[in-house]
Amino acid sequence: MTIFPLIFGSLGAPEILLIFLLVLILFGARRIPEIAQGLGKGIREFKKSMSEVKEEIERPAQEIEKSIKEEPKAEVKPESKPDENKNG
């Protein structure tokens, strides 16, 4: 259970509109696209970093699995008994 709905309740259309108007008044119409662009770059960089970390974790695991599958199985040959017919 999250605490956000308990404190703030659910955000409806009027609340979202009010927040948008406050942002518009505080930052102005010219700065909003710049802020959105910076936010988009930040989110993109975060996702890129997350995928790199995930790849760093999965790559060694895949290499281990691959080496286990490709590992040649040792053939067990029965020990050959010396021929009793040969003189030696």
PDB file of N, CA and C in Angstrom:
ATOM      1  N   MET A   1       0.847  -1.172   0.000  1.00  0.00           N
ATOM      2  CA  MET A   1       0.000   0.000   0.000  1.00  0.00           C
ATOM      3  C   MET A   1       0.896   1.240   0.000  1.00  0.00           C
ATOM      4  N   THR A   2       0.628   2.143  -0.916  1.00  0.00           N
ATOM      5  CA  THR A   2       1.447   3.344  -0.999  1.00  0.00           C
ATOM      6  C   THR A   2       0.838   4.451  -0.159  1.00  0.00           C
ATOM      7  N   ILE A   3       1.687   5.338   0.275  1.00  0.00           N
ATOM      8  CA  ILE A   3       1.230   6.426   1.134  1.00  0.00           C
ATOM      9  C   ILE A   3       0.751   7.630   0.329  1.00  0.00           C
ATOM     10  N   PHE A   4       1.156   7.711  -0.952  1.00  0.00           N
ATOM     11  CA  PHE A   4       0.781   8.853  -1.783  1.00  0.00           C
ATOM     12  C   PHE A   4      -0.733   9.074  -1.840  1.00  0.00           C
ATOM     13  N   PRO A   5      -1.539   8.048  -2.164  1.00  0.00           N
ATOM     14  CA  PRO A   5      -2.986   8.286  -2.218  1.00  0.00           C
ATOM     15  C   PRO A   5      -3.581   8.669  -0.866  1.00  0.00           C
ATOM     16  N   LEU A   6      -2.978   8.195   0.208  1.00  0.00           N
ATOM     17  CA  LEU A   6      -3.519   8.523   1.525  1.00  0.00           C
ATOM     18  C   LEU A   6      -3.337  10.004   1.856  1.00  0.00           C
ATOM     19  N   ILE A   7      -2.210  10.552   1.458  1.00  0.00           N
ATOM     20  CA  ILE A   7      -1.933  11.950   1.783  1.00  0.00           C
ATOM     21  C   ILE A   7      -2.604  12.901   0.796  1.00  0.00           C
ATOM     22  N   PHE A   8      -2.424  12.635  -0.484  1.00  0.00           N
ATOM     23  CA  PHE A   8      -2.883  13.578  -1.497  1.00  0.00           C
ATOM     24  C   PHE A   8      -4.210  13.190  -2.134  1.00  0.00           C
ATOM     25  N   GLY A   9      -4.654  11.992  -1.959  1.00  0.00           N
ATOM     26  CA  GLY A   9      -5.858  11.550  -2.641  1.00  0.00           C
ATOM     27  C   GLY A   9      -5.534  11.286  -4.090  1.00  0.00           C
ATOM     28  N   SER A  10      -6.527  11.056  -4.895  1.00  0.00           N
ATOM     29  CA  SER A  10      -6.266  10.829  -6.310  1.00  0.00           C
ATOM     30  C   SER A  10      -6.303  12.166  -7.052  1.00  0.00           C
ATOM     31  N   LEU A  11      -5.425  12.292  -8.038  1.00  0.00           N
ATOM     32  CA  LEU A  11      -5.396  13.517  -8.835  1.00  0.00           C
ATOM     33  C   LEU A  11      -6.387  13.391  -9.983  1.00  0.00           C
ATOM     34  N   GLY A  12      -7.282  14.320 -10.038  1.00  0.00           N
ATOM     35  CA  GLY A  12      -8.248  14.351 -11.120  1.00  0.00           C
ATOM     36  C   GLY A  12      -7.857  15.403 -12.138  1.00  0.00           C
ATOM     37  N   ALA A  13      -8.717  15.621 -13.111  1.00  0.00           N
ATOM     38  CA  ALA A  13      -8.450  16.595 -14.167  1.00  0.00           C
ATOM     39  C   ALA A  13      -8.296  18.018 -13.622  1.00  0.00           C
ATOM     40  N   PRO A  14      -9.129  18.474 -12.677  1.00  0.00           N
ATOM     41  CA  PRO A  14      -8.954  19.853 -12.176  1.00  0.00           C
ATOM     42  C   PRO A  14      -7.618  20.052 -11.464  1.00  0.00           C
ATOM     43  N   GLU A  15      -7.179  19.053 -10.723  1.00  0.00           N
ATOM     44  CA  GLU A  15      -5.903  19.178 -10.015  1.00  0.00           C
ATOM     45  C   GLU A  15      -4.726  19.223 -10.989  1.00  0.00           C
ATOM     46  N   ILE A  16      -4.791  18.377 -12.001  1.00  0.00           N
ATOM     47  CA  ILE A  16      -3.724  18.361 -13.006  1.00  0.00           C
ATOM     48  C   ILE A  16      -3.687  19.685 -13.767  1.00  0.00           C
ATOM     49  N   LEU A  17      -4.833  20.220 -14.100  1.00  0.00           N
ATOM     50  CA  LEU A  17      -4.913  21.515 -14.785  1.00  0.00           C
ATOM     51  C   LEU A  17      -4.324  22.621 -13.919  1.00  0.00           C
ATOM     52  N   LEU A  18      -4.624  22.600 -12.636  1.00  0.00           N
ATOM     53  CA  LEU A  18      -4.088  23.598 -11.710  1.00  0.00           C
ATOM     54  C   LEU A  18      -2.562  23.491 -11.631  1.00  0.00           C
ATOM     55  N   ILE A  19      -2.041  22.290 -11.556  1.00  0.00           N
ATOM     56  CA  ILE A  19      -0.583  22.098 -11.522  1.00  0.00           C
ATOM     57  C   ILE A  19       0.042  22.618 -12.808  1.00  0.00           C
ATOM     58  N   PHE A  20      -0.574  22.328 -13.949  1.00  0.00           N
ATOM     59  CA  PHE A  20      -0.056  22.811 -15.228  1.00  0.00           C
ATOM     60  C   PHE A  20      -0.047  24.331 -15.279  1.00  0.00           C
ATOM     61  N   LEU A  21      -1.100  24.963 -14.805  1.00  0.00           N
ATOM     62  CA  LEU A  21      -1.150  26.425 -14.804  1.00  0.00           C
ATOM     63  C   LEU A  21      -0.090  27.017 -13.879  1.00  0.00           C
ATOM     64  N   LEU A  22       0.140  26.405 -12.726  1.00  0.00           N
ATOM     65  CA  LEU A  22       1.190  26.896 -11.824  1.00  0.00           C
ATOM     66  C   LEU A  22       2.575  26.784 -12.469  1.00  0.00           C
ATOM     67  N   VAL A  23       2.824  25.682 -13.145  1.00  0.00           N
ATOM     68  CA  VAL A  23       4.098  25.506 -13.846  1.00  0.00           C
ATOM     69  C   VAL A  23       4.232  26.545 -14.947  1.00  0.00           C
ATOM     70  N   LEU A  24       3.160  26.806 -15.674  1.00  0.00           N
ATOM     71  CA  LEU A  24       3.171  27.797 -16.746  1.00  0.00           C
ATOM     72  C   LEU A  24       3.462  29.187 -16.191  1.00  0.00           C
ATOM     73  N   ILE A  25       2.862  29.527 -15.063  1.00  0.00           N
ATOM     74  CA  ILE A  25       3.083  30.839 -14.449  1.00  0.00           C
ATOM     75  C   ILE A  25       4.509  30.953 -13.912  1.00  0.00           C
ATOM     76  N   LEU A  26       4.990  29.910 -13.258  1.00  0.00           N
ATOM     77  CA  LEU A  26       6.324  29.960 -12.663  1.00  0.00           C
ATOM     78  C   LEU A  26       7.438  29.997 -13.707  1.00  0.00           C
ATOM     79  N   PHE A  27       7.355  29.175 -14.731  1.00  0.00           N
ATOM     80  CA  PHE A  27       8.453  29.057 -15.677  1.00  0.00           C
ATOM     81  C   PHE A  27       8.229  29.802 -16.983  1.00  0.00           C
ATOM     82  N   GLY A  28       7.006  30.083 -17.336  1.00  0.00           N
ATOM     83  CA  GLY A  28       6.728  30.772 -18.586  1.00  0.00           C
ATOM     84  C   GLY A  28       6.628  29.791 -19.737  1.00  0.00           C
ATOM     85  N   ALA A  29       5.978  30.243 -20.798  1.00  0.00           N
ATOM     86  CA  ALA A  29       5.724  29.375 -21.953  1.00  0.00           C
ATOM     87  C   ALA A  29       7.010  29.039 -22.697  1.00  0.00           C
ATOM     88  N   ARG A  30       8.003  29.904 -22.650  1.00  0.00           N
ATOM     89  CA  ARG A  30       9.251  29.655 -23.384  1.00  0.00           C
ATOM     90  C   ARG A  30      10.118  28.599 -22.708  1.00  0.00           C
ATOM     91  N   ARG A  31      10.074  28.518 -21.400  1.00  0.00           N
ATOM     92  CA  ARG A  31      10.956  27.590 -20.680  1.00  0.00           C
ATOM     93  C   ARG A  31      10.383  26.172 -20.593  1.00  0.00           C
ATOM     94  N   ILE A  32       9.097  26.000 -20.735  1.00  0.00           N
ATOM     95  CA  ILE A  32       8.486  24.671 -20.605  1.00  0.00           C
ATOM     96  C   ILE A  32       9.043  23.681 -21.633  1.00  0.00           C
ATOM     97  N   PRO A  33       9.183  24.044 -22.918  1.00  0.00           N
ATOM     98  CA  PRO A  33       9.784  23.083 -23.860  1.00  0.00           C
ATOM     99  C   PRO A  33      11.230  22.729 -23.493  1.00  0.00           C
ATOM    100  N   GLU A  34      11.982  23.711 -22.993  1.00  0.00           N
ATOM    101  CA  GLU A  34      13.361  23.433 -22.583  1.00  0.00           C
ATOM    102  C   GLU A  34      13.390  22.463 -21.402  1.00  0.00           C
ATOM    103  N   ILE A  35      12.501  22.673 -20.459  1.00  0.00           N
ATOM    104  CA  ILE A  35      12.427  21.789 -19.293  1.00  0.00           C
ATOM    105  C   ILE A  35      12.012  20.383 -19.726  1.00  0.00           C
ATOM    106  N   ALA A  36      11.026  20.309 -20.604  1.00  0.00           N
ATOM    107  CA  ALA A  36      10.568  19.006 -21.086  1.00  0.00           C
ATOM    108  C   ALA A  36      11.676  18.289 -21.861  1.00  0.00           C
ATOM    109  N   GLN A  37      12.435  19.037 -22.654  1.00  0.00           N
ATOM    110  CA  GLN A  37      13.533  18.445 -23.410  1.00  0.00           C
ATOM    111  C   GLN A  37      14.607  17.909 -22.471  1.00  0.00           C
ATOM    112  N   GLY A  38      14.951  18.683 -21.461  1.00  0.00           N
ATOM    113  CA  GLY A  38      15.940  18.231 -20.481  1.00  0.00           C
ATOM    114  C   GLY A  38      15.454  17.017 -19.719  1.00  0.00           C
ATOM    115  N   LEU A  39      14.190  17.004 -19.368  1.00  0.00           N
ATOM    116  CA  LEU A  39      13.610  15.863 -18.672  1.00  0.00           C
ATOM    117  C   LEU A  39      13.627  14.620 -19.571  1.00  0.00           C
ATOM    118  N   GLY A  40      13.315  14.803 -20.837  1.00  0.00           N
ATOM    119  CA  GLY A  40      13.348  13.693 -21.793  1.00  0.00           C
ATOM    120  C   GLY A  40      14.754  13.124 -21.951  1.00  0.00           C
ATOM    121  N   LYS A  41      15.757  14.007 -22.024  1.00  0.00           N
ATOM    122  CA  LYS A  41      17.148  13.547 -22.129  1.00  0.00           C
ATOM    123  C   LYS A  41      17.557  12.785 -20.879  1.00  0.00           C
ATOM    124  N   GLY A  42      17.136  13.276 -19.735  1.00  0.00           N
ATOM    125  CA  GLY A  42      17.464  12.597 -18.482  1.00  0.00           C
ATOM    126  C   GLY A  42      16.854  11.213 -18.408  1.00  0.00           C
ATOM    127  N   ILE A  43      15.601  11.092 -18.805  1.00  0.00           N
ATOM    128  CA  ILE A  43      14.922   9.792 -18.792  1.00  0.00           C
ATOM    129  C   ILE A  43      15.584   8.843 -19.788  1.00  0.00           C
ATOM    130  N   ARG A  44      15.931   9.360 -20.970  1.00  0.00           N
ATOM    131  CA  ARG A  44      16.587   8.540 -21.990  1.00  0.00           C
ATOM    132  C   ARG A  44      17.946   8.032 -21.489  1.00  0.00           C
ATOM    133  N   GLU A  45      18.722   8.913 -20.859  1.00  0.00           N
ATOM    134  CA  GLU A  45      20.028   8.523 -20.314  1.00  0.00           C
ATOM    135  C   GLU A  45      19.870   7.477 -19.203  1.00  0.00           C
ATOM    136  N   PHE A  46      18.851   7.649 -18.369  1.00  0.00           N
ATOM    137  CA  PHE A  46      18.588   6.687 -17.301  1.00  0.00           C
ATOM    138  C   PHE A  46      18.260   5.315 -17.869  1.00  0.00           C
ATOM    139  N   LYS A  47      17.402   5.268 -18.883  1.00  0.00           N
ATOM    140  CA  LYS A  47      17.037   3.993 -19.507  1.00  0.00           C
ATOM    141  C   LYS A  47      18.248   3.347 -20.163  1.00  0.00           C
ATOM    142  N   LYS A  48      19.091   4.161 -20.801  1.00  0.00           N
ATOM    143  CA  LYS A  48      20.299   3.647 -21.435  1.00  0.00           C
ATOM    144  C   LYS A  48      21.230   3.034 -20.389  1.00  0.00           C
ATOM    145  N   SER A  49      21.399   3.723 -19.277  1.00  0.00           N
ATOM    146  CA  SER A  49      22.252   3.203 -18.203  1.00  0.00           C
ATOM    147  C   SER A  49      21.685   1.907 -17.633  1.00  0.00           C
ATOM    148  N   MET A  50      20.390   1.854 -17.465  1.00  0.00           N
ATOM    149  CA  MET A  50      19.756   0.643 -16.935  1.00  0.00           C
ATOM    150  C   MET A  50      19.973  -0.537 -17.888  1.00  0.00           C
ATOM    151  N   SER A  51      19.834  -0.303 -19.185  1.00  0.00           N
ATOM    152  CA  SER A  51      20.023  -1.404 -20.140  1.00  0.00           C
ATOM    153  C   SER A  51      21.480  -1.842 -20.177  1.00  0.00           C
ATOM    154  N   GLU A  52      22.426  -0.898 -20.008  1.00  0.00           N
ATOM    155  CA  GLU A  52      23.847  -1.264 -19.977  1.00  0.00           C
ATOM    156  C   GLU A  52      24.160  -2.115 -18.753  1.00  0.00           C
ATOM    157  N   VAL A  53      23.608  -1.748 -17.616  1.00  0.00           N
ATOM    158  CA  VAL A  53      23.836  -2.523 -16.397  1.00  0.00           C
ATOM    159  C   VAL A  53      23.224  -3.914 -16.545  1.00  0.00           C
ATOM    160  N   LYS A  54      22.028  -3.974 -17.093  1.00  0.00           N
ATOM    161  CA  LYS A  54      21.368  -5.265 -17.297  1.00  0.00           C
ATOM    162  C   LYS A  54      22.196  -6.143 -18.227  1.00  0.00           C
ATOM    163  N   GLU A  55      22.746  -5.535 -19.290  1.00  0.00           N
ATOM    164  CA  GLU A  55      23.573  -6.284 -20.234  1.00  0.00           C
ATOM    165  C   GLU A  55      24.851  -6.774 -19.566  1.00  0.00           C
ATOM    166  N   GLU A  56      25.456  -5.952 -18.713  1.00  0.00           N
ATOM    167  CA  GLU A  56      26.673  -6.355 -18.011  1.00  0.00           C
ATOM    168  C   GLU A  56      26.410  -7.540 -17.081  1.00  0.00           C
ATOM    169  N   ILE A  57      25.228  -7.606 -16.538  1.00  0.00           N
ATOM    170  CA  ILE A  57      24.881  -8.709 -15.643  1.00  0.00           C
ATOM    171  C   ILE A  57      24.548  -9.968 -16.443  1.00  0.00           C
ATOM    172  N   GLU A  58      23.812  -9.819 -17.530  1.00  0.00           N
ATOM    173  CA  GLU A  58      23.357 -10.979 -18.292  1.00  0.00           C
ATOM    174  C   GLU A  58      24.441 -11.585 -19.169  1.00  0.00           C
ATOM    175  N   ARG A  59      25.369 -10.770 -19.683  1.00  0.00           N
ATOM    176  CA  ARG A  59      26.385 -11.280 -20.597  1.00  0.00           C
ATOM    177  C   ARG A  59      27.241 -12.382 -19.973  1.00  0.00           C
ATOM    178  N   PRO A  60      27.805 -12.194 -18.779  1.00  0.00           N
ATOM    179  CA  PRO A  60      28.587 -13.290 -18.193  1.00  0.00           C
ATOM    180  C   PRO A  60      27.752 -14.550 -17.946  1.00  0.00           C
ATOM    181  N   ALA A  61      26.512 -14.367 -17.550  1.00  0.00           N
ATOM    182  CA  ALA A  61      25.643 -15.524 -17.311  1.00  0.00           C
ATOM    183  C   ALA A  61      25.417 -16.288 -18.612  1.00  0.00           C
ATOM    184  N   GLN A  62      25.217 -15.579 -19.707  1.00  0.00           N
ATOM    185  CA  GLN A  62      25.011 -16.230 -20.995  1.00  0.00           C
ATOM    186  C   GLN A  62      26.277 -16.933 -21.456  1.00  0.00           C
ATOM    187  N   GLU A  63      27.441 -16.313 -21.202  1.00  0.00           N
ATOM    188  CA  GLU A  63      28.700 -16.946 -21.589  1.00  0.00           C
ATOM    189  C   GLU A  63      28.924 -18.237 -20.804  1.00  0.00           C
ATOM    190  N   ILE A  64      28.571 -18.223 -19.541  1.00  0.00           N
ATOM    191  CA  ILE A  64      28.712 -19.430 -18.718  1.00  0.00           C
ATOM    192  C   ILE A  64      27.780 -20.521 -19.228  1.00  0.00           C
ATOM    193  N   GLU A  65      26.535 -20.165 -19.502  1.00  0.00           N
ATOM    194  CA  GLU A  65      25.589 -21.148 -20.022  1.00  0.00           C
ATOM    195  C   GLU A  65      26.072 -21.706 -21.352  1.00  0.00           C
ATOM    196  N   LYS A  66      26.603 -20.839 -22.214  1.00  0.00           N
ATOM    197  CA  LYS A  66      27.088 -21.272 -23.514  1.00  0.00           C
ATOM    198  C   LYS A  66      28.274 -22.216 -23.356  1.00  0.00           C
ATOM    199  N   SER A  67      29.189 -21.890 -22.459  1.00  0.00           N
ATOM    200  CA  SER A  67      30.357 -22.747 -22.269  1.00  0.00           C
ATOM    201  C   SER A  67      29.965 -24.095 -21.679  1.00  0.00           C
ATOM    202  N   ILE A  68      28.942 -24.122 -20.848  1.00  0.00           N
ATOM    203  CA  ILE A  68      28.474 -25.385 -20.283  1.00  0.00           C
ATOM    204  C   ILE A  68      27.848 -26.251 -21.371  1.00  0.00           C
ATOM    205  N   LYS A  69      27.083 -25.652 -22.255  1.00  0.00           N
ATOM    206  CA  LYS A  69      26.434 -26.412 -23.322  1.00  0.00           C
ATOM    207  C   LYS A  69      27.444 -26.914 -24.343  1.00  0.00           C
ATOM    208  N   GLU A  70      28.472 -26.108 -24.639  1.00  0.00           N
ATOM    209  CA  GLU A  70      29.447 -26.472 -25.656  1.00  0.00           C
ATOM    210  C   GLU A  70      30.578 -27.339 -25.112  1.00  0.00           C
ATOM    211  N   GLU A  71      30.667 -27.459 -23.813  1.00  0.00           N
ATOM    212  CA  GLU A  71      31.751 -28.222 -23.215  1.00  0.00           C
ATOM    213  C   GLU A  71      31.688 -29.660 -23.688  1.00  0.00           C
ATOM    214  N   PRO A  72      32.790 -30.138 -24.279  1.00  0.00           N
ATOM    215  CA  PRO A  72      32.756 -31.519 -24.772  1.00  0.00           C
ATOM    216  C   PRO A  72      32.645 -32.493 -23.606  1.00  0.00           C
ATOM    217  N   LYS A  73      31.834 -33.453 -23.800  1.00  0.00           N
ATOM    218  CA  LYS A  73      31.637 -34.449 -22.756  1.00  0.00           C
ATOM    219  C   LYS A  73      32.758 -35.479 -22.860  1.00  0.00           C
ATOM    220  N   ALA A  74      33.368 -35.740 -21.763  1.00  0.00           N
ATOM    221  CA  ALA A  74      34.471 -36.694 -21.749  1.00  0.00           C
ATOM    222  C   ALA A  74      33.921 -38.095 -21.947  1.00  0.00           C
ATOM    223  N   GLU A  75      34.547 -38.802 -22.881  1.00  0.00           N
ATOM    224  CA  GLU A  75      34.122 -40.165 -23.132  1.00  0.00           C
ATOM    225  C   GLU A  75      34.858 -41.083 -22.163  1.00  0.00           C
ATOM    226  N   VAL A  76      34.122 -41.915 -21.545  1.00  0.00           N
ATOM    227  CA  VAL A  76      34.709 -42.861 -20.614  1.00  0.00           C
ATOM    228  C   VAL A  76      34.928 -44.163 -21.371  1.00  0.00           C
ATOM    229  N   LYS A  77      36.197 -44.498 -21.543  1.00  0.00           N
ATOM    230  CA  LYS A  77      36.526 -45.731 -22.244  1.00  0.00           C
ATOM    231  C   LYS A  77      36.885 -46.777 -21.206  1.00  0.00           C
ATOM    232  N   PRO A  78      36.420 -47.968 -21.424  1.00  0.00           N
ATOM    233  CA  PRO A  78      36.800 -49.020 -20.476  1.00  0.00           C
ATOM    234  C   PRO A  78      38.286 -49.300 -20.609  1.00  0.00           C
ATOM    235  N   GLU A  79      38.883 -49.597 -19.492  1.00  0.00           N
ATOM    236  CA  GLU A  79      40.311 -49.878 -19.509  1.00  0.00           C
ATOM    237  C   GLU A  79      40.539 -51.159 -20.287  1.00  0.00           C
ATOM    238  N   SER A  80      41.510 -51.102 -21.158  1.00  0.00           N
ATOM    239  CA  SER A  80      41.779 -52.298 -21.957  1.00  0.00           C
ATOM    240  C   SER A  80      42.649 -53.239 -21.150  1.00  0.00           C
ATOM    241  N   LYS A  81      42.272 -54.465 -21.189  1.00  0.00           N
ATOM    242  CA  LYS A  81      43.025 -55.492 -20.474  1.00  0.00           C
ATOM    243  C   LYS A  81      44.161 -55.952 -21.375  1.00  0.00           C
ATOM    244  N   PRO A  82      45.295 -56.182 -20.773  1.00  0.00           N
ATOM    245  CA  PRO A  82      46.397 -56.677 -21.607  1.00  0.00           C
ATOM    246  C   PRO A  82      46.021 -58.038 -22.190  1.00  0.00           C
ATOM    247  N   ASP A  83      46.401 -58.207 -23.429  1.00  0.00           N
ATOM    248  CA  ASP A  83      46.115 -59.477 -24.094  1.00  0.00           C
ATOM    249  C   ASP A  83      46.897 -60.604 -23.425  1.00  0.00           C
ATOM    250  N   GLU A  84      46.177 -61.638 -23.104  1.00  0.00           N
ATOM    251  CA  GLU A  84      46.817 -62.782 -22.455  1.00  0.00           C
ATOM    252  C   GLU A  84      47.524 -63.668 -23.479  1.00  0.00           C
ATOM    253  N   ASN A  85      47.142 -63.490 -24.754  1.00  0.00           N
ATOM    254  CA  ASN A  85      47.728 -64.330 -25.789  1.00  0.00           C
ATOM    255  C   ASN A  85      49.133 -63.860 -26.172  1.00  0.00           C
ATOM    256  N   LYS A  86      49.387 -62.592 -25.951  1.00  0.00           N
ATOM    257  CA  LYS A  86      50.691 -62.064 -26.342  1.00  0.00           C
ATOM    258  C   LYS A  86      51.732 -62.417 -25.318  1.00  0.00           C
ATOM    259  N   ASN A  87      52.918 -62.662 -25.806  1.00  0.00           N
ATOM    260  CA  ASN A  87      54.031 -62.925 -24.910  1.00  0.00           C
ATOM    261  C   ASN A  87      54.678 -61.592 -24.586  1.00  0.00           C
ATOM    262  N   GLY A  88      54.937 -61.353 -23.396  1.00  0.00           N
ATOM    263  CA  GLY A  88      55.490 -60.065 -23.130  1.00  0.00           C
ATOM    264  C   GLY A  88      56.250 -59.889 -21.919  1.00  0.00           C
TER     265      GLY A  88
END
